[in-house]
Tab-separated table of C-alpha atoms in Angstrom:
chain	number	residue	atom	x	y	z
P	1	MET	CA	82.140	84.867	97.063
P	2	TYR	CA	85.838	84.161	96.441
P	3	ILE	CA	88.136	87.165	96.075
P	4	ILE	CA	91.814	87.369	95.094
P	5	THR	CA	93.716	90.442	95.981
P	6	ILE	CA	97.003	91.311	94.304
P	7	ASP	CA	99.584	93.842	95.657
P	8	THR	CA	102.547	94.351	93.548
P	9	GLY	CA	105.311	96.739	94.472
P	10	THR	CA	108.843	97.614	93.274
P	11	THR	CA	110.329	94.369	94.420
P	12	ASN	CA	107.652	92.054	95.720
P	13	THR	CA	104.209	90.709	94.962
P	14	ARG	CA	101.764	89.468	97.448
P	15	VAL	CA	98.501	87.614	96.611
P	16	CYS	CA	95.781	86.733	99.101
P	17	ALA	CA	92.701	84.387	98.556
P	18	TRP	CA	89.590	85.245	100.550
P	19	GLN	CA	86.166	83.799	100.889
P	20	ASP	CA	84.054	86.954	101.373
P	21	GLU	CA	86.501	88.858	103.644
P	22	ARG	CA	87.996	85.838	105.431
P	23	LEU	CA	91.527	85.056	104.552
P	24	LEU	CA	92.102	81.577	103.268
P	25	ALA	CA	95.565	81.638	101.906
P	26	GLU	CA	98.415	83.791	100.662
P	27	ALA	CA	101.451	83.490	98.405
P	28	ALA	CA	104.243	85.863	97.653
P	29	ARG	CA	107.139	86.291	95.076
P	30	PRO	CA	110.258	88.361	95.241
P	31	ILE	CA	109.151	89.961	91.827
P	32	GLY	CA	108.056	93.445	91.100
P	33	VAL	CA	108.199	96.216	88.572
P	34	ARG	CA	111.938	96.626	89.071
P	35	ASP	CA	112.190	93.398	87.099
P	36	THR	CA	110.491	95.114	84.066
P	37	ALA	CA	112.547	98.171	84.380
P	38	ILE	CA	115.892	96.147	84.345
P	39	SER	CA	114.900	93.634	81.611
P	40	GLY	CA	112.641	95.831	79.472
P	41	SER	CA	110.088	93.094	79.387
P	42	THR	CA	107.062	92.373	81.521
P	43	ALA	CA	107.471	88.622	81.152
P	44	THR	CA	109.080	87.990	84.502
P	45	LEU	CA	106.457	90.136	86.363
P	46	MET	CA	103.703	88.416	84.422
P	47	ASP	CA	104.987	84.976	85.306
P	48	GLY	CA	105.586	85.811	88.965
P	49	VAL	CA	102.069	87.209	89.402
P	50	ARG	CA	100.458	84.253	87.661
P	51	GLU	CA	102.331	81.734	89.806
P	52	ALA	CA	101.517	83.716	93.021
P	53	VAL	CA	97.799	83.786	92.027
P	54	GLN	CA	97.744	80.103	91.159
P	55	GLU	CA	99.537	79.115	94.403
P	56	ALA	CA	97.106	81.139	96.507
P	57	LYS	CA	94.126	79.722	94.784
P	58	ASN	CA	95.350	76.084	95.148
P	59	LEU	CA	96.177	76.727	98.861
P	60	ALA	CA	92.720	78.115	99.359
P	61	ALA	CA	91.181	75.062	97.453
P	62	ILE	CA	88.884	77.342	95.407
P	63	PRO	CA	86.568	75.170	93.382
P	64	ALA	CA	87.384	75.436	89.668
P	65	ALA	CA	83.698	76.142	88.764
P	66	GLU	CA	83.479	79.124	91.335
P	67	ARG	CA	83.442	82.694	90.181
P	68	VAL	CA	86.383	84.639	91.507
P	69	VAL	CA	86.694	88.505	91.824
P	70	TYR	CA	90.232	89.828	91.219
P	71	LEU	CA	91.284	93.138	92.875
P	72	SER	CA	94.697	94.751	92.405
P	73	SER	CA	96.751	97.844	93.387
P	74	GLY	CA	100.231	99.145	93.522
P	75	MET	CA	102.942	99.574	91.027
P	76	ILE	CA	101.265	96.888	88.736
P	77	THR	CA	99.351	99.987	87.294
P	78	SER	CA	102.507	101.881	86.307
P	79	ASN	CA	104.318	102.111	82.946
P	80	VAL	CA	106.478	99.231	84.058
P	81	GLY	CA	103.565	97.189	85.320
P	82	LEU	CA	101.044	94.984	83.627
P	83	CYS	CA	98.182	97.419	83.257
P	84	GLU	CA	99.113	101.117	82.926
P	85	ILE	CA	96.511	103.411	84.368
P	86	PRO	CA	97.000	107.288	84.686
P	87	HIS	CA	97.192	108.662	87.997
P	88	LEU	CA	94.126	110.472	89.369
P	89	LEU	CA	94.533	114.084	90.630
P	90	ALA	CA	94.358	114.892	94.242
P	91	PRO	CA	92.144	115.522	96.006
P	92	ALA	CA	90.835	111.968	95.635
P	93	GLY	CA	88.878	109.997	98.239
P	94	LEU	CA	86.913	106.707	98.518
P	95	GLY	CA	84.392	107.741	95.717
P	96	GLU	CA	86.972	109.038	93.218
P	97	LEU	CA	89.195	106.060	93.617
P	98	ALA	CA	86.389	103.625	93.350
P	99	GLN	CA	85.031	105.323	90.273
P	100	GLY	CA	88.498	105.370	88.723
P	101	MET	CA	89.018	101.635	88.982
P	102	VAL	CA	89.629	99.920	85.719
P	103	CYS	CA	88.445	96.512	84.765
P	104	ALA	CA	90.966	94.765	82.270
P	105	ASN	CA	91.346	91.209	80.985
P	106	LEU	CA	94.809	89.751	81.609
P	107	PRO	CA	94.179	86.015	80.474
P	108	GLU	CA	97.831	85.213	81.244
P	109	ILE	CA	97.014	85.670	84.950
P	110	ALA	CA	93.301	84.915	85.448
P	111	GLU	CA	90.233	83.734	83.693
P	112	GLU	CA	88.190	86.508	85.013
P	113	PRO	CA	88.694	90.319	84.561
P	114	ILE	CA	90.964	92.092	87.187
P	115	TRP	CA	89.955	95.482	88.757
P	116	PHE	CA	92.839	97.791	89.153
P	117	VAL	CA	92.911	100.799	91.433
P	118	PRO	CA	94.614	103.926	89.988
P	119	GLY	CA	97.419	105.904	91.687
P	120	VAL	CA	97.201	109.425	92.817
P	121	ARG	CA	99.403	112.440	92.000
P	122	ASN	CA	99.515	115.895	93.703
P	123	HIS	CA	98.682	118.068	90.643
P	124	ASP	CA	98.833	118.365	86.893
P	125	SER	CA	100.785	121.543	86.587
P	126	ALA	CA	103.902	121.655	84.485
P	127	VAL	CA	106.888	120.619	86.790
P	128	THR	CA	109.921	122.855	86.670
P	129	LEU	CA	113.064	123.281	88.892
P	130	GLY	CA	111.240	125.795	90.809
P	131	ASN	CA	108.058	123.868	91.813
P	132	ALA	CA	109.323	120.164	91.508
P	133	GLU	CA	109.099	119.795	95.323
P	134	GLN	CA	105.359	120.399	95.191
P	135	MET	CA	104.963	117.281	93.014
P	136	ASP	CA	104.658	113.656	94.326
P	137	MET	CA	102.730	110.561	93.420
P	138	MET	CA	101.746	107.244	94.657
P	139	ARG	CA	100.687	103.854	93.429
P	140	GLY	CA	99.513	101.388	96.140
P	141	GLU	CA	99.682	103.837	99.011
P	142	GLU	CA	96.316	105.390	98.064
P	143	THR	CA	94.708	102.015	98.640
P	144	GLU	CA	96.511	101.660	101.909
P	145	ALA	CA	95.290	105.087	102.938
P	146	ILE	CA	91.782	104.089	102.239
P	147	GLY	CA	92.355	100.934	104.288
P	148	VAL	CA	93.636	102.882	107.276
P	149	LEU	CA	90.448	105.178	107.183
P	150	ALA	CA	88.138	102.096	106.815
P	151	SER	CA	89.937	99.893	109.410
P	152	LEU	CA	90.407	102.440	112.116
P	153	ASP	CA	87.330	104.502	111.463
P	154	ILE	CA	89.417	107.701	111.294
P	155	HIS	CA	88.457	110.902	109.585
P	156	GLY	CA	90.493	113.866	108.348
P	157	PRO	CA	92.225	116.066	108.628
P	158	ALA	CA	94.985	113.578	109.352
P	159	LEU	CA	98.471	112.640	108.310
P	160	ILE	CA	99.167	108.890	107.561
P	161	VAL	CA	102.744	107.700	107.839
P	162	LEU	CA	103.641	104.640	105.792
P	163	PRO	CA	107.330	103.764	106.480
P	164	GLY	CA	109.148	101.821	103.737
P	165	SER	CA	112.122	101.812	101.457
P	166	HIS	CA	110.372	104.930	100.144
P	167	SER	CA	108.455	106.243	103.070
P	168	LYS	CA	104.986	107.981	102.231
P	169	PHE	CA	103.344	110.752	104.179
P	170	VAL	CA	99.908	110.907	102.967
P	171	LYS	CA	97.689	113.893	104.022
P	172	ILE	CA	93.965	113.426	104.344
P	173	ASP	CA	91.722	116.504	104.095
P	174	ALA	CA	88.596	117.393	106.083
P	175	GLN	CA	86.444	115.534	103.513
P	176	ASP	CA	88.489	112.223	103.952
P	177	ARG	CA	90.176	112.670	100.585
P	178	ILE	CA	93.803	112.294	99.742
P	179	GLU	CA	95.101	115.897	99.572
P	180	GLY	CA	98.630	114.921	98.424
P	181	CYS	CA	101.720	113.079	99.563
P	182	VAL	CA	105.337	113.395	100.279
P	183	THR	CA	107.786	110.707	99.537
P	184	THR	CA	111.300	110.230	100.951
P	185	LEU	CA	114.159	107.708	100.366
P	186	GLY	CA	114.310	107.223	104.133
P	187	GLY	CA	114.268	103.411	104.034
P	188	GLU	CA	116.772	103.171	101.241
P	189	LEU	CA	119.131	105.721	102.894
P	190	LEU	CA	119.047	103.692	106.196
P	191	ASP	CA	119.901	100.627	104.377
P	192	VAL	CA	122.809	102.131	102.332
P	193	ILE	CA	124.285	103.979	105.294
P	194	THR	CA	124.099	100.958	107.537
P	195	ARG	CA	125.481	98.308	105.096
P	196	HIS	CA	127.441	100.275	102.421
P	197	THR	CA	129.366	103.004	104.109
P	198	ILE	CA	132.089	103.367	106.685
P	199	LEU	CA	129.291	103.031	109.308
P	200	ALA	CA	128.897	99.320	108.219
P	201	ASN	CA	131.853	98.499	110.445
P	202	SER	CA	130.436	100.537	113.381
P	203	LEU	CA	126.937	98.903	113.134
P	204	ASP	CA	128.080	95.440	111.991
P	205	ARG	CA	125.641	96.171	109.192
P	206	GLN	CA	122.686	95.762	111.524
P	207	PHE	CA	119.576	97.974	112.057
P	208	ALA	CA	118.061	98.836	115.325
P	209	GLN	CA	116.389	95.709	116.732
P	210	GLU	CA	114.281	97.491	119.261
P	211	ILE	CA	113.702	101.195	120.154
P	212	GLU	CA	115.949	102.792	122.810
P	213	ALA	CA	114.317	106.231	123.115
P	214	PRO	CA	117.271	108.292	124.599
P	215	ALA	CA	119.610	107.231	121.733
P	216	LEU	CA	116.830	107.747	119.030
P	217	LEU	CA	115.991	111.168	120.285
P	218	GLN	CA	119.706	112.129	120.485
P	219	GLY	CA	120.028	111.140	116.854
P	220	ALA	CA	116.959	113.193	116.010
P	221	ASN	CA	118.079	116.281	117.977
P	222	GLN	CA	121.485	116.243	116.530
P	223	CYS	CA	120.109	115.952	112.990
P	224	ARG	CA	117.989	119.121	113.670
P	225	GLN	CA	121.155	120.985	114.850
P	226	THR	CA	123.842	119.854	112.521
P	227	GLY	CA	122.127	117.840	109.681
P	228	LEU	CA	121.877	114.295	108.585
P	229	SER	CA	125.417	113.808	107.221
P	230	ARG	CA	127.181	115.163	110.350
P	231	THR	CA	124.933	113.057	112.584
P	232	CYS	CA	125.788	110.011	110.600
P	233	PHE	CA	129.549	110.508	111.179
P	234	SER	CA	128.804	110.885	114.786
P	235	VAL	CA	127.723	107.185	114.937
P	236	ARG	CA	131.383	106.426	114.021
P	237	VAL	CA	132.750	108.761	116.780
P	238	LEU	CA	130.396	106.874	119.263
P	239	ASP	CA	131.713	103.643	118.037
P	240	MET	CA	135.324	104.599	118.521
P	241	PHE	CA	135.140	106.498	121.693
P	242	SER	CA	131.967	105.549	123.754
P	243	GLN	CA	130.494	102.454	125.357
P	244	LEU	CA	127.130	102.580	123.514
P	245	THR	CA	125.882	99.165	122.542
P	246	LEU	CA	125.407	98.259	118.946
P	247	ASN	CA	121.557	98.782	119.213
P	248	GLN	CA	121.957	102.157	120.698
P	249	LYS	CA	124.236	103.356	117.881
P	250	ALA	CA	121.765	101.927	115.460
P	251	ASN	CA	119.060	104.051	117.236
P	252	VAL	CA	121.027	107.204	116.835
P	253	LEU	CA	121.195	106.680	113.079
P	254	LEU	CA	117.590	105.599	112.870
P	255	GLY	CA	116.644	108.812	114.864
P	256	ALA	CA	118.592	110.987	112.487
P	257	VAL	CA	117.193	109.488	109.253
P	258	LEU	CA	113.633	109.614	110.413
P	259	GLN	CA	114.058	113.120	111.783
P	260	ASP	CA	115.145	114.261	108.200
P	261	ASP	CA	111.908	112.687	106.993
P	262	LEU	CA	109.777	114.633	109.454
P	263	GLN	CA	111.587	117.887	108.471
P	264	ALA	CA	110.524	117.268	105.077
P	265	VAL	CA	106.893	116.919	106.166
P	266	LYS	CA	106.925	120.020	108.232
P	267	ASN	CA	108.531	122.157	105.372
P	268	SER	CA	107.185	120.602	102.147
P	269	GLU	CA	104.978	122.705	99.873
P	270	ALA	CA	103.429	119.287	98.578
P	271	PHE	CA	100.679	119.744	101.196
P	272	THR	CA	99.914	121.511	104.491
P	273	VAL	CA	100.325	119.896	107.789
P	274	THR	CA	99.680	121.902	110.896
P	275	PRO	CA	101.034	121.050	114.415
P	276	ASP	CA	97.667	119.916	115.669
P	277	THR	CA	97.087	117.466	112.762
P	278	HIS	CA	96.208	113.974	113.833
P	279	VAL	CA	98.954	111.523	112.831
P	280	ILE	CA	98.495	107.934	112.151
P	281	VAL	CA	101.694	105.773	112.127
P	282	CYS	CA	101.586	102.450	110.285
P	283	GLY	CA	104.249	99.893	109.313
P	284	LYS	CA	106.361	97.293	111.035
P	285	ASP	CA	106.783	97.752	114.704
P	286	THR	CA	110.219	99.060	114.977
P	287	LEU	CA	109.728	101.803	112.429
P	288	LYS	CA	106.233	102.500	113.700
P	289	PHE	CA	107.318	102.953	117.261
P	290	ALA	CA	110.436	104.989	116.180
P	291	PHE	CA	108.276	107.493	114.143
P	292	ALA	CA	105.722	107.672	117.077
P	293	THR	CA	108.321	108.372	119.681
P	294	LEU	CA	109.954	111.270	117.457
P	295	ILE	CA	106.625	112.868	116.815
P	296	LYS	CA	105.388	112.710	120.386
P	297	ASN	CA	108.691	114.367	121.534
P	298	ASP	CA	108.820	116.946	118.778
P	299	PRO	CA	107.648	120.252	120.249
P	300	TRP	CA	106.315	121.177	116.778
P	301	PHE	CA	103.642	118.335	116.924
P	302	ASN	CA	100.897	118.705	119.444
P	303	GLY	CA	98.110	116.642	117.876
P	304	GLU	CA	96.921	113.208	118.591
P	305	VAL	CA	99.152	110.293	117.515
P	306	THR	CA	97.653	106.928	116.695
P	307	LEU	CA	99.577	103.668	116.180
P	308	ALA	CA	97.827	101.679	113.696
P	309	SER	CA	97.029	98.105	114.711
P	310	VAL	CA	95.096	96.186	112.184
P	311	ASP	CA	94.124	92.488	111.744
P	312	ARG	CA	94.781	92.385	107.951
P	313	SER	CA	96.839	94.255	105.467
P	314	LEU	CA	95.979	97.766	104.818
P	315	SER	CA	96.101	97.201	101.016
P	316	SER	CA	93.483	94.469	101.400
P	317	SER	CA	91.209	96.535	103.647
P	318	GLY	CA	91.505	99.389	101.126
P	319	LEU	CA	90.724	97.057	98.143
P	320	PHE	CA	87.573	95.814	99.933
P	321	ALA	CA	86.398	99.183	100.789
P	322	LEU	CA	86.794	100.430	97.279
P	323	ALA	CA	85.245	97.277	95.757
P	324	HIS	CA	82.148	97.613	98.109
P	325	HIS	CA	81.767	101.266	97.135
P	326	ARG	CA	81.986	100.471	93.358
P	327	GLN	CA	79.558	97.538	94.023
P	328	ILE	CA	82.043	95.014	92.648
P	329	ILE	CA	81.563	92.894	95.666
């Protein structure tokens, strides 16, 4: 059986071609739902997804007569995507998400119907100034969370850390369902502070290339004591009056930004995390190791910390698990 998986985010689309669950080829385009939001039209997104799908199929040499199953998740199901699907309400696990998948025809992209995975939101109560912090939502991360549970054979209660431009912290309950999530602008803040503030000169517009724990932990500790903004300025102080290397200064900033994210996790009303909660940290190595270092050295956390190491993308693993459960494949 040939399978095409489509993962569309805010700025990028990734398409993989598989035979059964063996990767044959992949293609990507720097196109996402941001293009729709900016232009007011889905044309650019539609063209980009179609091109990536066709490229992946060509690279995989899928025979024209073969049936292909199409699976998709991410922001492609949002109101600025290609097939809007309402969020499911938490708690939602493998069964609820599989049952909530929607099959739709998009002939501009594929000759076969495409199965789309819905996103998840924390609750359906009216949102006010007083309770806005309790609300959060995801599109794509729910599939990655299912991929984590399936790939690593992990069971809840657990907290899955998915670093990115918008970092997601996904709580899994004792029934292996998504209980809720907390989102931060951690990645965007790190990018803006590093490249578009006075610290651009101090850091030469560069992020930490490798983790240096003493500097990382110092940034985190100072953030706890004096806040993120003050710690950021301390990077300029270190640049002017210390002998710290560029990478050490970048680690101070990284520690401060990530610690601010962890403070949100500990104090948020969006879900409940206890000190003994099992934490699974995903993502690229630098951010993964940074989050793991901070959590292991934070006296508040005393549970197991797992660094996710997987052979294929979490999104693909999640799509396969959901499709198997729904008996699509």
